PDB file of C-alpha atoms in Angstrom:
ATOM      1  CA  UNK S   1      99.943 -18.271 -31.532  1.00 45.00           C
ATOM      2  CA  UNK S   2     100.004 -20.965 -28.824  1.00 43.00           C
ATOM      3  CA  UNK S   3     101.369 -18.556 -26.070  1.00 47.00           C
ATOM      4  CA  UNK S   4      98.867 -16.003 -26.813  1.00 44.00           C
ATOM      5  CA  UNK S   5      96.027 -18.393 -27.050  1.00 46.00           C
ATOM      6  CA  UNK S   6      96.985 -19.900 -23.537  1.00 46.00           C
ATOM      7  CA  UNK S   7      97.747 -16.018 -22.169  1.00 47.00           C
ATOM      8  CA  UNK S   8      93.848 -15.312 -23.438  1.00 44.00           C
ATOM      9  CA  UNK S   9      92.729 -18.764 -21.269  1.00 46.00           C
ATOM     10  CA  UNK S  10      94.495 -17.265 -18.205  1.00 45.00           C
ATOM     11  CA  UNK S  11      93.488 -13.690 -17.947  1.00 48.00           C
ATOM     12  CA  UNK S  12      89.640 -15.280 -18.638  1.00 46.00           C
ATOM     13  CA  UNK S  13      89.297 -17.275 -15.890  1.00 51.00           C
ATOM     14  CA  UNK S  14      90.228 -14.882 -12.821  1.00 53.00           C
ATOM     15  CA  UNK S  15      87.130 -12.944 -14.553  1.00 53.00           C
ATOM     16  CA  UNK S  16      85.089 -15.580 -14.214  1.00 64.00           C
ATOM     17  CA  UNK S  17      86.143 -16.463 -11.055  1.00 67.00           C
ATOM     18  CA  UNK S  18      84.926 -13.206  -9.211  1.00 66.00           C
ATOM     19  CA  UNK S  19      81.792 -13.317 -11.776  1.00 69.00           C
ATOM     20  CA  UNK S  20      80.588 -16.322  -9.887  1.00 67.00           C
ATOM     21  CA  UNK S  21      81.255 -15.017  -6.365  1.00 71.00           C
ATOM     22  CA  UNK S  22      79.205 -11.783  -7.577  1.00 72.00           C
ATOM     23  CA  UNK S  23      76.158 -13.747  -8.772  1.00 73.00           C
ATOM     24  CA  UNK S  24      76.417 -16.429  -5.930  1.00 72.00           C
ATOM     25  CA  UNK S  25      76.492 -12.908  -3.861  1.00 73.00           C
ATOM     26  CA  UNK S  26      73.427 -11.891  -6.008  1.00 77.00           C
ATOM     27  CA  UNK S  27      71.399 -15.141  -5.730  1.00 75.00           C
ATOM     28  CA  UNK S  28      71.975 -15.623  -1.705  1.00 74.00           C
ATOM     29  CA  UNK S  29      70.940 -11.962  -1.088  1.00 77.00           C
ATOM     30  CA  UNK S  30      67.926 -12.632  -3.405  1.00 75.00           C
ATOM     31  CA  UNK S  31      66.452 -15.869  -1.316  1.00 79.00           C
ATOM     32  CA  UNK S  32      67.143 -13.284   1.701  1.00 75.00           C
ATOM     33  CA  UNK S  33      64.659 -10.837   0.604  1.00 81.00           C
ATOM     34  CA  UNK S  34      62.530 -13.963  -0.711  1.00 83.00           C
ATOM     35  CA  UNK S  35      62.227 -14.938   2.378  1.00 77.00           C
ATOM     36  CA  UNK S  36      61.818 -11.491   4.582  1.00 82.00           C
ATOM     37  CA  UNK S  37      59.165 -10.555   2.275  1.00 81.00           C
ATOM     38  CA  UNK S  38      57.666 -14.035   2.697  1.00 77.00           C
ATOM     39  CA  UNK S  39      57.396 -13.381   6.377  1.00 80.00           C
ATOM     40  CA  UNK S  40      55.697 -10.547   6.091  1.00 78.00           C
ATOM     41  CA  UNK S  41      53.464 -11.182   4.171  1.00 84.00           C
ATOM     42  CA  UNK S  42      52.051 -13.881   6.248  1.00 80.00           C
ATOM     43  CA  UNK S  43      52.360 -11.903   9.346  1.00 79.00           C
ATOM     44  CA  UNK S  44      50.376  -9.586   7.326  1.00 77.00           C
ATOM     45  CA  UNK S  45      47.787 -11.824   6.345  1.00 73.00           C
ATOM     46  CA  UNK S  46      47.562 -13.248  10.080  1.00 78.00           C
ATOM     47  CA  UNK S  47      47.207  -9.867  11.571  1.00 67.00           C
ATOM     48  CA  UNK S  48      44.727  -8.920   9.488  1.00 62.00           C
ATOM     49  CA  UNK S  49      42.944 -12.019   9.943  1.00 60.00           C
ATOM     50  CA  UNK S  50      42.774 -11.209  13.285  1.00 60.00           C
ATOM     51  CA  UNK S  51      41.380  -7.887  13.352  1.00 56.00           C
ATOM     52  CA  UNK S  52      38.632  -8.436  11.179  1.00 52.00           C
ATOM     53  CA  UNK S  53      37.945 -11.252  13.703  1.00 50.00           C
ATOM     54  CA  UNK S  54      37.848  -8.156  16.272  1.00 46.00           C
ATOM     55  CA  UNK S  55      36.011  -5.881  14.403  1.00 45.00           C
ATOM     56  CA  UNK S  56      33.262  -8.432  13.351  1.00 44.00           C
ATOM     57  CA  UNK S  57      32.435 -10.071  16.760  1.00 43.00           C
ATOM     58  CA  UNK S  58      33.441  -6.969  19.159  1.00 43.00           C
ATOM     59  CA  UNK S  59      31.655  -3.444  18.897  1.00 43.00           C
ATOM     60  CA  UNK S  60      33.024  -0.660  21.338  1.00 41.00           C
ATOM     61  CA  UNK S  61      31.885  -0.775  25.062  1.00 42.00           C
ATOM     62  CA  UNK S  62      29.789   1.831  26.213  1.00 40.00           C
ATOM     63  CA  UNK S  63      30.837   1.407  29.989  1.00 41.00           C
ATOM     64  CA  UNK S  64      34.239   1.044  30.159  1.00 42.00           C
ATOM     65  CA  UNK S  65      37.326   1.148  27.920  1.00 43.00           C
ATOM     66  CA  UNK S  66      37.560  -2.377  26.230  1.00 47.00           C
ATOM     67  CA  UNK S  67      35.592  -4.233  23.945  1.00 51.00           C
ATOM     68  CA  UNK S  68      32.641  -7.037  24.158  1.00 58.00           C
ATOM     69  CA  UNK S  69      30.780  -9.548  22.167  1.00 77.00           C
ATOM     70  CA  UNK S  70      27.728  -9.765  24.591  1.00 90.00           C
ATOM     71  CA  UNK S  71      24.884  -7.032  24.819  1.00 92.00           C
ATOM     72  CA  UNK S  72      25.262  -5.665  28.573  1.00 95.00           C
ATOM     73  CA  UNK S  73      21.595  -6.503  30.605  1.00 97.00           C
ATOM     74  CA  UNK S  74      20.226  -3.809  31.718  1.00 98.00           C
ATOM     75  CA  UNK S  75      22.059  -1.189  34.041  1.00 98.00           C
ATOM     76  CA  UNK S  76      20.934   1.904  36.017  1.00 98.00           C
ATOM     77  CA  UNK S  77      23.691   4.473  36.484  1.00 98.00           C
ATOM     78  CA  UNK S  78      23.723   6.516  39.388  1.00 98.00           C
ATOM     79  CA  UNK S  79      27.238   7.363  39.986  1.00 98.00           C
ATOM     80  CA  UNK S  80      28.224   8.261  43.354  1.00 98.00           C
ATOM     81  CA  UNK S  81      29.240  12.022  43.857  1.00 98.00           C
ATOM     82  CA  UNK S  82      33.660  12.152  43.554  1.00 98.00           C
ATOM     83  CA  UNK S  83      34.812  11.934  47.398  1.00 97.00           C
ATOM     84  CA  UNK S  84      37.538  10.487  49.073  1.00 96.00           C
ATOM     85  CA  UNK S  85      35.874   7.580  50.807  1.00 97.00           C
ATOM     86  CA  UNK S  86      33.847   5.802  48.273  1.00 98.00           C
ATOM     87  CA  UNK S  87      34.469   7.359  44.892  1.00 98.00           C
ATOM     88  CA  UNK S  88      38.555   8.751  44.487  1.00 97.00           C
ATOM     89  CA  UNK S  89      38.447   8.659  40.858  1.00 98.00           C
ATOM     90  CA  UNK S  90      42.022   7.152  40.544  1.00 98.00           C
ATOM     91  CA  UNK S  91      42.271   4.908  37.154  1.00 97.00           C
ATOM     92  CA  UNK S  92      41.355   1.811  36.786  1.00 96.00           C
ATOM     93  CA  UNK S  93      44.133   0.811  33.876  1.00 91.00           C
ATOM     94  CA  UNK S  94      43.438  -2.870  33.956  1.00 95.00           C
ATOM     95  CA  UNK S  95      41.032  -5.478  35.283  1.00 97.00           C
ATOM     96  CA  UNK S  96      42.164  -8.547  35.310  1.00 97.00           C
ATOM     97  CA  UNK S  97      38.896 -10.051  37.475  1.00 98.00           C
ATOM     98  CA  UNK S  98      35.667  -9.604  39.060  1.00 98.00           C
ATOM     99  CA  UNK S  99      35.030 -10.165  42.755  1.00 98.00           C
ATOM    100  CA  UNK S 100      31.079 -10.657  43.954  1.00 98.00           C
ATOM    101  CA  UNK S 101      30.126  -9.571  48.028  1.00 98.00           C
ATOM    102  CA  UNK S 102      26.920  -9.872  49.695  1.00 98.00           C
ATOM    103  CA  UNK S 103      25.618  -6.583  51.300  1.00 98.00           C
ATOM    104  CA  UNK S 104      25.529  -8.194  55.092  1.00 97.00           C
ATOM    105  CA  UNK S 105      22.354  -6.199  55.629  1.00 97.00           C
ATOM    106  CA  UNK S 106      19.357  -8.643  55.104  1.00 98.00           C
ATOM    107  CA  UNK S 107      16.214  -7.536  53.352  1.00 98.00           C
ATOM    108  CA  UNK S 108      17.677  -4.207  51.735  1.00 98.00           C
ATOM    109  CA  UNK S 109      17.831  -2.589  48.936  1.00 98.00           C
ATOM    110  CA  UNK S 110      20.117  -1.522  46.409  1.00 98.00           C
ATOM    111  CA  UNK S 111      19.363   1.869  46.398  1.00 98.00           C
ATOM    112  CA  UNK S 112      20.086   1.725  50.363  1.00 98.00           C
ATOM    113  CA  UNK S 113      23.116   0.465  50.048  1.00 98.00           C
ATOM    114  CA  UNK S 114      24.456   2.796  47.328  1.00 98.00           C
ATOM    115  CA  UNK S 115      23.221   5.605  49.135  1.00 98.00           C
ATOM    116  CA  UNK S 116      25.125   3.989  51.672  1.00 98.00           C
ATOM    117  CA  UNK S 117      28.270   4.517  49.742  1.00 98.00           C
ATOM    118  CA  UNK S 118      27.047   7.707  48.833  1.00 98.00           C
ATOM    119  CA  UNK S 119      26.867   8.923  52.397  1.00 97.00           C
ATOM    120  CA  UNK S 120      30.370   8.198  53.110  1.00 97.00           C
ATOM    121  CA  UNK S 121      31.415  11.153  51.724  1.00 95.00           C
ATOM    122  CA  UNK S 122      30.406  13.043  54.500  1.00 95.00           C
ATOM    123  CA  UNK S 123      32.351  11.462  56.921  1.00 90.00           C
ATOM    124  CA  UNK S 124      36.189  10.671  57.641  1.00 85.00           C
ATOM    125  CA  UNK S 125      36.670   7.043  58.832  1.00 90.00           C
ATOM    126  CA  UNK S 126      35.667   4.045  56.696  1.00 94.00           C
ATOM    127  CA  UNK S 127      36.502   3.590  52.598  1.00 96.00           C
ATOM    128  CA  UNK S 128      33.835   1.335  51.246  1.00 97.00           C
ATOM    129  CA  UNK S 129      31.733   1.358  47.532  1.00 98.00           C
ATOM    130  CA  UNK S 130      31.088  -0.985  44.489  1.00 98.00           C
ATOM    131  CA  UNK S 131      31.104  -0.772  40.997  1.00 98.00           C
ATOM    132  CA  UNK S 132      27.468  -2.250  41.046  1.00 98.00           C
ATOM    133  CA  UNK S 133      24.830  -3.295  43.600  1.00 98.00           C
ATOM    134  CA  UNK S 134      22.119  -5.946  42.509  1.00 98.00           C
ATOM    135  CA  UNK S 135      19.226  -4.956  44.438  1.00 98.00           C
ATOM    136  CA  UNK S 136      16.624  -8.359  45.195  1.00 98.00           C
ATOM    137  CA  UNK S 137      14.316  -7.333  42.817  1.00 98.00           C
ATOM    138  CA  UNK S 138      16.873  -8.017  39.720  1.00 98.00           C
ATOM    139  CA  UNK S 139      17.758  -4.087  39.536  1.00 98.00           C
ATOM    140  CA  UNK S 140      21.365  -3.335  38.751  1.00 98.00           C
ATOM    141  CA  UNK S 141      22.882   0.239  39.720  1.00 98.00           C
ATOM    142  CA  UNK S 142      26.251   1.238  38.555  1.00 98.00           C
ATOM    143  CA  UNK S 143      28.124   3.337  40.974  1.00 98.00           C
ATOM    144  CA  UNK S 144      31.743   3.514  39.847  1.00 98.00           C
ATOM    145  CA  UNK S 145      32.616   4.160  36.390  1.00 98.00           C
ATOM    146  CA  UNK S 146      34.397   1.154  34.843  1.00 97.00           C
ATOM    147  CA  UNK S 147      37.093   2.876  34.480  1.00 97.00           C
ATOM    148  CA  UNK S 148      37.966   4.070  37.672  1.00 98.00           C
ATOM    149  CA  UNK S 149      38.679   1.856  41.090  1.00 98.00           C
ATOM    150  CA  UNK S 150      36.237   1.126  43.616  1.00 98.00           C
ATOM    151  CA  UNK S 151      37.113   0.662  47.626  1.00 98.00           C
ATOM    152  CA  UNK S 152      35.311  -2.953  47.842  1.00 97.00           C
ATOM    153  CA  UNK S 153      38.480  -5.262  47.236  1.00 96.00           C
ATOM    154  CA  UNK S 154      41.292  -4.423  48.925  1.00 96.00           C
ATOM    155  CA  UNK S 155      44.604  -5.255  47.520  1.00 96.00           C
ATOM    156  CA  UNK S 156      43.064  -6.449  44.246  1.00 97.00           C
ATOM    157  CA  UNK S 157      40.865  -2.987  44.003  1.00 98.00           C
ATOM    158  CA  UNK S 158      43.760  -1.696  41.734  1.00 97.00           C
ATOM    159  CA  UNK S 159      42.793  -4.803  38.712  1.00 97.00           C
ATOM    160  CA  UNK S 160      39.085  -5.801  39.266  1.00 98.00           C
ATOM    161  CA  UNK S 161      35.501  -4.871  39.021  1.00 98.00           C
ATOM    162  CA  UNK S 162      33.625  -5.686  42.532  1.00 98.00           C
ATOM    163  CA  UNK S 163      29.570  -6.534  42.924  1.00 98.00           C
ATOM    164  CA  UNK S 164      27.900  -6.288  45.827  1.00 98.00           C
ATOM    165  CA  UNK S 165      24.341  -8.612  46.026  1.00 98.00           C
ATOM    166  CA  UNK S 166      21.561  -7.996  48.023  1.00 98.00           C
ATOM    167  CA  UNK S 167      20.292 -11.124  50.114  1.00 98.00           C
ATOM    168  CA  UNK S 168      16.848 -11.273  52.107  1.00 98.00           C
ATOM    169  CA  UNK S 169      18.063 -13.411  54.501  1.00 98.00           C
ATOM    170  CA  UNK S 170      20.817 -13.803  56.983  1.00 98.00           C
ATOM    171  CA  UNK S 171      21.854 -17.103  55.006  1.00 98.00           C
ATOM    172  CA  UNK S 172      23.453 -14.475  52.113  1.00 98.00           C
ATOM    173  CA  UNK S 173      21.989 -16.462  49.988  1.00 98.00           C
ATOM    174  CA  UNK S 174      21.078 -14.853  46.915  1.00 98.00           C
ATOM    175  CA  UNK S 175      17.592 -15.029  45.556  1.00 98.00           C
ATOM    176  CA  UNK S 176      16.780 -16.373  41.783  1.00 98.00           C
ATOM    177  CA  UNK S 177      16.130 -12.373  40.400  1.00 98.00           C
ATOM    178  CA  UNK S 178      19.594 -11.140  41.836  1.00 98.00           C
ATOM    179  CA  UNK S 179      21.315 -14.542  40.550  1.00 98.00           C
ATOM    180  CA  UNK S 180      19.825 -14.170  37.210  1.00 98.00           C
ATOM    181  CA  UNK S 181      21.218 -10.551  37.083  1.00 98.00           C
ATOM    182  CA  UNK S 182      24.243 -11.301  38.772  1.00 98.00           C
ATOM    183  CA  UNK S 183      24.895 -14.470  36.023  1.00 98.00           C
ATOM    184  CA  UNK S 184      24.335 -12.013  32.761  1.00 98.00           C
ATOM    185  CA  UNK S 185      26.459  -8.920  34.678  1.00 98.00           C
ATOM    186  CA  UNK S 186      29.173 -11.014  35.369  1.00 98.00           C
ATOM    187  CA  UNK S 187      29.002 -12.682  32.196  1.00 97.00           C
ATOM    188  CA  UNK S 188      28.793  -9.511  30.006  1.00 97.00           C
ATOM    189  CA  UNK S 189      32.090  -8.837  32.290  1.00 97.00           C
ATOM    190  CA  UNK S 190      33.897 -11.338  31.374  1.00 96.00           C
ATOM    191  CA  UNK S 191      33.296 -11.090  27.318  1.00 95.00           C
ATOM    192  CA  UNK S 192      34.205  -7.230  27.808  1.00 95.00           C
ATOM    193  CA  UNK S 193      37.245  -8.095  29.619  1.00 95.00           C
ATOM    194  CA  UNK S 194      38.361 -11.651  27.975  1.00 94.00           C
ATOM    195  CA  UNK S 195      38.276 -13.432  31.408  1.00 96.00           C
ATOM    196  CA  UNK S 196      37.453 -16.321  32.342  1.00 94.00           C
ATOM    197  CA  UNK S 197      36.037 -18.819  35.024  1.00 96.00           C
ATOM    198  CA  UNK S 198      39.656 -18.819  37.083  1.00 96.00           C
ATOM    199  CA  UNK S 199      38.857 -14.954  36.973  1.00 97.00           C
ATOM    200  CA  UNK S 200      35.191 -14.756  39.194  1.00 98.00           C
ATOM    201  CA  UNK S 201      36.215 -14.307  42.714  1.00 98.00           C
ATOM    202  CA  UNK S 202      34.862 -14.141  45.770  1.00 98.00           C
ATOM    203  CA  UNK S 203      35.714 -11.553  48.584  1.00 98.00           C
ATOM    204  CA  UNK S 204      36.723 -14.752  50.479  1.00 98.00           C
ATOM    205  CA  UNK S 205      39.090 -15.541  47.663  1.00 98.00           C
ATOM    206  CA  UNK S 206      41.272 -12.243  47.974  1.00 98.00           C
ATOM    207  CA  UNK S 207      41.327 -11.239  52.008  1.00 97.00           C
ATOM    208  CA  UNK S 208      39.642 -14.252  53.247  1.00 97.00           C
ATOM    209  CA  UNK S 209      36.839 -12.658  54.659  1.00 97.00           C
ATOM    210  CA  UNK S 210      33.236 -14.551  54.803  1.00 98.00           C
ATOM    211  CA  UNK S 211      31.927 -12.882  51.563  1.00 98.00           C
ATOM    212  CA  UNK S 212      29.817 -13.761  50.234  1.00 98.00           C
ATOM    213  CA  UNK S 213      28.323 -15.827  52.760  1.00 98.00           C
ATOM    214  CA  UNK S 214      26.479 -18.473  51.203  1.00 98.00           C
ATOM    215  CA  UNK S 215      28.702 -18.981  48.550  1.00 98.00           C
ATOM    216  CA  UNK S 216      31.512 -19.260  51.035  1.00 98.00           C
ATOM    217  CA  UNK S 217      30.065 -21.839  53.193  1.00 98.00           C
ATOM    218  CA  UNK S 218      28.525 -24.105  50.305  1.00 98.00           C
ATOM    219  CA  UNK S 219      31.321 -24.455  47.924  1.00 98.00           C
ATOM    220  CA  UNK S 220      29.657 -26.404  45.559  1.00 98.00           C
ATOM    221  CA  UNK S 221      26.834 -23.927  45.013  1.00 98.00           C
ATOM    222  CA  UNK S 222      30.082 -21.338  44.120  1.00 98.00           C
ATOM    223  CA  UNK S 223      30.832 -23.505  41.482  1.00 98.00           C
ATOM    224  CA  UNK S 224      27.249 -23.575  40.564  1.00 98.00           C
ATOM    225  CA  UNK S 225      27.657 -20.114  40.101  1.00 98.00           C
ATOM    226  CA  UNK S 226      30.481 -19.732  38.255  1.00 98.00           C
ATOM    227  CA  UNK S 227      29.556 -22.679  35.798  1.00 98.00           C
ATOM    228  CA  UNK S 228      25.893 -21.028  35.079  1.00 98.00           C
ATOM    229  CA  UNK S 229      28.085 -17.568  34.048  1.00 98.00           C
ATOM    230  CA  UNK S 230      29.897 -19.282  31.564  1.00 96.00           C
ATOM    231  CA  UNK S 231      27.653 -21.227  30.745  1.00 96.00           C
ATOM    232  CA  UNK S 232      25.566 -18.071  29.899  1.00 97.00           C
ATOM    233  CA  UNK S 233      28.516 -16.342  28.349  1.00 95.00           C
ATOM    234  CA  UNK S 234      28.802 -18.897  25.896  1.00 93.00           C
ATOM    235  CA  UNK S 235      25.126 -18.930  25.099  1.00 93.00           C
ATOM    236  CA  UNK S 236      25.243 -15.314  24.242  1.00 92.00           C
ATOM    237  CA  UNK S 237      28.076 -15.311  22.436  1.00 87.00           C
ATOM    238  CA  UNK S 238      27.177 -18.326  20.132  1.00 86.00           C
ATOM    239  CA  UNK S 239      23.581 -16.310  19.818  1.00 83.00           C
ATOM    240  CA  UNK S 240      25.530 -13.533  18.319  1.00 76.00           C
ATOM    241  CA  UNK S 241      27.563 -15.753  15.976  1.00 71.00           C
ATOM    242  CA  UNK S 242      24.753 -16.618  14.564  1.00 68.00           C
ATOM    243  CA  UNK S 243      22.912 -12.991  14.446  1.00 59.00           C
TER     244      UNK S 243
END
């Protein structure tokens, strides 16, 4: 009886032996999917999170292909007719900035100078337009679709959206109704497009050419500038918050 007791003890415990590698087996590959189903459920809950952040403060552009918290001031549209010289059509995929000019012709218009662009079609030398021309009077006339390039930036036309201001002067400097509209443009801009101050450029910035003027030869009113657009930016935006 002995023997067969002890012969019982042995064949036992090899059985549960492997019984406690299978449920050690068990339990590891449990805290595994514990843990993976952990994750996602907090990337879950941070994702969505997110987008209802998205879809509460942003509403779809109407000018572009992007999104923006900030009501766009108002904006004329008078496209320029598709040509080679100031309106290709080729994509604008990204824009990662927005570059301001000054016309250089004192006391005009913006309707001159985007029939300026306009007229360029007819000839077969110079490349030149704008997405939008502030005319002295406040007036803002979109040229280029958002979504396409304009021929006003040079090696940065491919990733930005250019302004041109009208100046009555030969100063360049830019009176207070094409600053005001310039300030809410830019800043509607830069909500649309998540930029920020590092991204408002002058012409001067990207080829180094004296453009705009003023704003080239008095730094500090550049800064002025760029300060009042976010300061502007984040008016609006805590405005709509609060709407």
């Amino acid at each position: 009886m002995i023997k067969i007791e002890e012969n019982a003890e042995e064949e036992v415990r090899p059985m549960d032996a492997k019984d406690k590698r299978r449920r050690k087996k068990r339990r590891s590959r449990l805290r595994d999917i514990i843990a993976i189903t952990s994750l996602c459920i907090l990337m879950t809950a941070i994702v969505g999170t997110m987008l209802f952040s998205v879809l509460k403060h942003h509403k779809e552009a109407p000018y572009g292909f992007s999104y923006y918290t900030i009501a766009p001031p108002p904006i004329t549209e008078k496209l320029l007719t598709p040509n080679n010289y100031s309106r290709s059509e080729k994509p604008l995929k990204r824009v990662k900035g927005i570059v301001i000019h000054y016309t250089a012709n004192p006391g005009t218009s913006a309707n001159a100078n985007r029939n300026y662009f306009e007229n360029l079609r007819l000839q077969t030398k110079t490349s030149a337009s704008s997405h939008f021309v502030i005319g002295l009077d406040g007036e803002i006339l979109q040229c280029i679709p958002l979504d396409e390039i304009a021929f006003a930036s040079n090696n940065r036309n491919d990733d930005t959206i250019s302004i041109e201001c009208c100046h009555p002067d030969a100063t360049g400097k830019f009176n207070q109704k094409t600053y005001d509209s310039l300030v809410a443009l830019s800043a509607w801009l830069c909500s649309k497009y998540g930029l920020d101050k590092r991204d408002l450029l002058r012409h001067y910035d990207v080829t180094g050419k004296l453009c705009p003027l003023y704003y080239v030869k008095h730094e500090d009113a550049w800064k002025a500038l760029k300060d009042d657009i976010i300061t502007y930016l984040k008016e609006k935006e805590a405005s709509a918050e609060l709407g």
